[in-house]
Short mmCIF file of C-alpha atoms in Angstrom, two decimals:
data_model
loop_
_atom_site.label_atom_id
_atom_site.label_comp_id
_atom_site.label_asym_id
_atom_site.label_seq_id
_atom_site.Cartn_x
_atom_site.Cartn_y
_atom_site.Cartn_z
CA MET A 1 315.31 71.83 204.39
CA PRO A 2 315.52 68.85 201.57
CA VAL A 3 313.29 69.36 199.03
CA LYS A 4 310.74 66.18 198.47
CA ILE A 5 311.09 64.50 194.94
CA GLU A 6 308.23 62.38 194.21
CA PRO A 7 308.60 59.13 191.80
CA VAL A 8 308.01 59.90 188.37
CA ALA A 9 305.96 57.38 186.08
CA LYS A 10 307.88 58.06 183.65
CA VAL A 11 312.16 58.60 182.78
CA PHE A 12 312.82 59.81 179.23
CA THR A 13 316.55 58.88 177.11
CA ILE A 14 318.00 61.26 175.22
CA GLU A 15 316.67 59.53 172.04
CA GLN A 16 312.65 59.82 173.49
CA ALA A 17 313.31 63.53 174.17
CA ASN A 18 314.26 64.78 171.20
CA ALA A 19 311.44 62.41 169.15
CA MET A 20 308.54 64.31 171.66
CA LEU A 21 309.80 67.36 170.52
CA PRO A 22 308.00 68.45 167.33
CA LEU A 23 304.31 68.07 169.60
CA VAL A 24 305.78 69.25 172.29
CA ARG A 25 307.02 72.21 170.79
CA ALA A 26 303.74 72.21 169.05
CA ILE A 27 301.81 71.91 172.41
CA THR A 28 304.15 74.81 173.97
CA THR A 29 303.88 77.10 171.02
CA ASP A 30 300.43 77.50 172.03
CA LEU A 31 301.10 77.46 175.88
CA THR A 32 303.40 80.16 175.50
CA THR A 33 301.77 82.36 173.10
CA LEU A 34 298.45 82.22 175.12
CA ALA A 35 300.01 83.07 178.13
CA ARG A 36 302.07 85.84 177.67
CA ASP A 37 298.50 87.43 175.58
CA VAL A 38 296.62 86.69 179.58
CA VAL A 39 299.72 88.39 181.03
CA GLU A 40 299.52 91.60 178.86
CA ARG A 41 295.89 91.22 179.29
CA ARG A 42 295.43 90.50 183.80
CA SER A 43 298.10 93.81 183.64
CA ARG A 44 295.54 95.95 181.54
CA LEU A 45 292.38 95.02 183.77
CA ALA A 46 294.61 95.85 187.13
CA ALA A 47 295.63 98.89 185.67
CA PHE A 48 292.37 100.29 184.48
CA LYS A 49 290.94 97.96 187.80
CA SER A 50 293.08 100.56 189.28
CA ARG A 51 292.70 104.06 187.86
CA LYS A 52 289.14 104.16 187.14
CA ASP A 53 286.03 103.96 190.96
CA GLN A 54 283.77 100.53 190.87
CA LYS A 55 280.95 102.59 191.21
CA ALA A 56 277.55 100.88 189.90
CA GLY A 57 276.33 101.77 187.19
CA ASP A 58 279.45 102.79 185.51
CA PRO A 59 278.85 102.58 181.47
CA TYR A 60 282.11 100.35 180.86
CA SER A 61 281.36 97.82 183.81
CA ASP A 62 279.38 94.44 182.11
CA GLU A 63 282.86 95.75 179.19
CA LEU A 64 284.99 94.83 182.36
CA ALA A 65 283.32 91.85 183.50
CA SER A 66 283.22 90.34 179.91
CA MET A 67 286.47 90.96 180.10
CA GLN A 68 287.30 89.55 182.92
CA GLN A 69 285.16 86.43 181.94
CA ALA A 70 287.78 85.78 178.85
CA VAL A 71 291.06 86.50 181.05
CA ALA A 72 289.54 83.26 182.80
CA ALA A 73 288.61 81.20 180.38
CA ASP A 74 292.12 81.35 178.62
CA ALA A 75 293.77 81.25 181.77
CA GLN A 76 291.12 77.51 181.87
CA ARG A 77 293.13 77.45 178.54
CA LEU A 78 296.47 77.66 179.67
CA GLN A 79 295.75 75.04 182.69
CA GLU A 80 294.95 72.56 179.60
CA TYR A 81 298.06 73.03 177.75
CA ILE A 82 299.92 72.52 180.57
CA ASP A 83 297.76 69.38 181.53
CA GLU A 84 298.65 67.90 177.73
CA LEU A 85 301.99 67.93 178.78
CA ARG A 86 302.00 66.48 181.84
CA SER A 87 299.71 63.59 180.54
CA LEU A 88 302.49 62.89 178.20
CA GLY A 89 305.12 62.94 181.83
CA LEU A 90 306.18 65.94 181.43
CA GLU A 91 306.71 69.04 183.78
CA PRO A 92 306.13 72.21 181.83
CA LYS A 93 308.46 74.68 183.90
CA GLY A 94 307.48 78.10 182.80
CA ALA A 95 303.96 79.03 180.08
CA VAL A 96 305.80 82.15 179.28
CA GLU A 97 309.56 80.94 178.52
CA GLY A 98 308.44 78.27 177.04
CA LEU A 99 310.67 75.80 179.41
CA VAL A 100 309.37 71.59 179.46
CA ASP A 101 311.61 69.05 181.63
CA PHE A 102 311.70 65.21 181.00
CA PRO A 103 312.49 62.75 183.25
CA SER A 104 315.33 61.53 183.10
CA GLN A 105 318.29 59.00 185.07
CA LEU A 106 321.39 59.40 185.28
CA ASP A 107 324.09 57.11 187.43
CA GLY A 108 320.76 55.77 188.66
CA ARG A 109 319.28 59.55 190.32
CA VAL A 110 316.71 61.24 188.24
CA VAL A 111 317.53 64.01 186.67
CA TYR A 112 315.80 66.23 184.48
CA LEU A 113 316.97 67.40 180.42
CA CYS A 114 315.70 70.13 179.99
CA TRP A 115 314.26 71.92 176.41
CA LYS A 116 313.53 75.37 175.73
CA LEU A 117 311.40 76.56 173.30
CA GLY A 118 313.16 78.11 170.29
CA GLU A 119 315.62 75.04 170.85
CA ALA A 120 316.62 72.28 168.15
CA GLU A 121 316.84 69.55 170.58
CA VAL A 122 317.28 68.61 174.17
CA THR A 123 321.05 69.52 174.67
CA HIS A 124 320.38 70.40 178.86
CA TRP A 125 320.21 68.87 182.00
CA HIS A 126 319.75 70.16 185.60
CA GLU A 127 319.17 68.23 188.51
CA VAL A 128 315.91 68.33 190.24
CA GLU A 129 316.44 70.93 192.81
CA ALA A 130 318.34 73.05 190.43
CA GLY A 131 315.90 74.01 188.24
CA PHE A 132 317.06 76.07 184.85
CA ALA A 133 319.65 78.17 186.26
CA GLY A 134 321.61 74.58 187.20
CA ARG A 135 321.54 73.50 183.07
CA GLN A 136 324.34 71.62 182.23
CA SER A 137 325.45 71.02 178.68
CA LEU A 138 325.08 67.18 177.74
CA VAL A 139 328.15 67.54 175.74
CA ALA A 140 330.45 69.26 178.23
CA GLY A 141 328.88 66.96 180.57
CA ALA A 142 330.38 64.07 178.62
CA VAL A 143 333.49 65.49 177.56
CA ALA A 144 334.30 66.47 181.49
CA HIS A 145 333.13 63.24 183.00
CA ALA A 146 334.30 59.81 181.80
CA GLU A 147 333.49 59.35 177.88
CA ASP A 148 330.46 57.06 178.67
CA ASP A 149 328.67 59.49 180.89
CA PHE A 150 326.12 60.89 178.22
CA GLU A 151 325.78 57.52 177.56
CA SER A 152 324.70 57.29 181.23
CA PHE A 153 320.68 58.51 180.96
CA SER A 154 318.99 55.71 180.66
CA GLU A 155 315.47 54.10 180.12
CA PRO A 156 314.25 53.25 183.74
CA ALA A 157 316.33 49.87 185.16
CA ASP A 158 313.26 47.96 184.41
CA THR A 159 313.30 47.96 181.24
CA HIS A 160 316.92 47.31 180.66
CA SER A 161 317.67 45.05 183.80
CA ASP A 162 321.37 45.26 181.94
CA ASN A 163 321.61 48.53 182.65
CA SER A 164 322.75 47.73 178.29
CA HIS A 165 321.88 50.43 174.88
CA PRO A 166 321.77 48.21 172.23
CA GLU A 167 321.12 50.91 170.06
CA GLN A 168 323.70 52.76 171.56
CA ALA A 169 326.45 49.97 170.25
CA ASP A 170 330.02 51.13 169.38
#
C-alpha cells in the first residue's frame, strides 16, 4: 500500500537548514535529554509496578503516584519540544536519537534533508518513504549524478519560478 504524503507547508534549501541548526540543535538537545530520562523513568516505574503488589494502604502508593505524575508532566514537555520543532516546519523523527528532517525538493519531488544531533551540519537526505535507513550523502549524491544534482535541492517553485539560484552563482 503506498504511503500517503501530506503536502508540506515549508520547504528548505541546504543553506536554510544549516542556518537553522543553532536553534534546532538547542531544542533537540533539550528534547533528547528529557526523552532519555522519561524512557528510563518509565522503565523503572514499570519494573517497580510489576514487582510491587498495589494494595490499598501501601506506604509507597503516594510516592508512586507522584512519580507517575512527574513522568506525565515531562511527557507533556516532550510534546511541547516536538510541537516547537514542527512550528518551524520541521519533522522530528526520533526524540531519543535526536533525528530531525527538513522538507526539501529534489527534481520537483519532496524529500527530506536529514540531520541527527551531534552532526555539525546537514549532510544527508532521504526519500520521504525511506526514513533514516535510506539516508544518502548530499556530496555522494552530487558525485553519483549530474554535477548540478547537489544544487537541485531548492526552494519551492513559487519563490524561484525559474529555479535559478542567484546565491549559487558559478
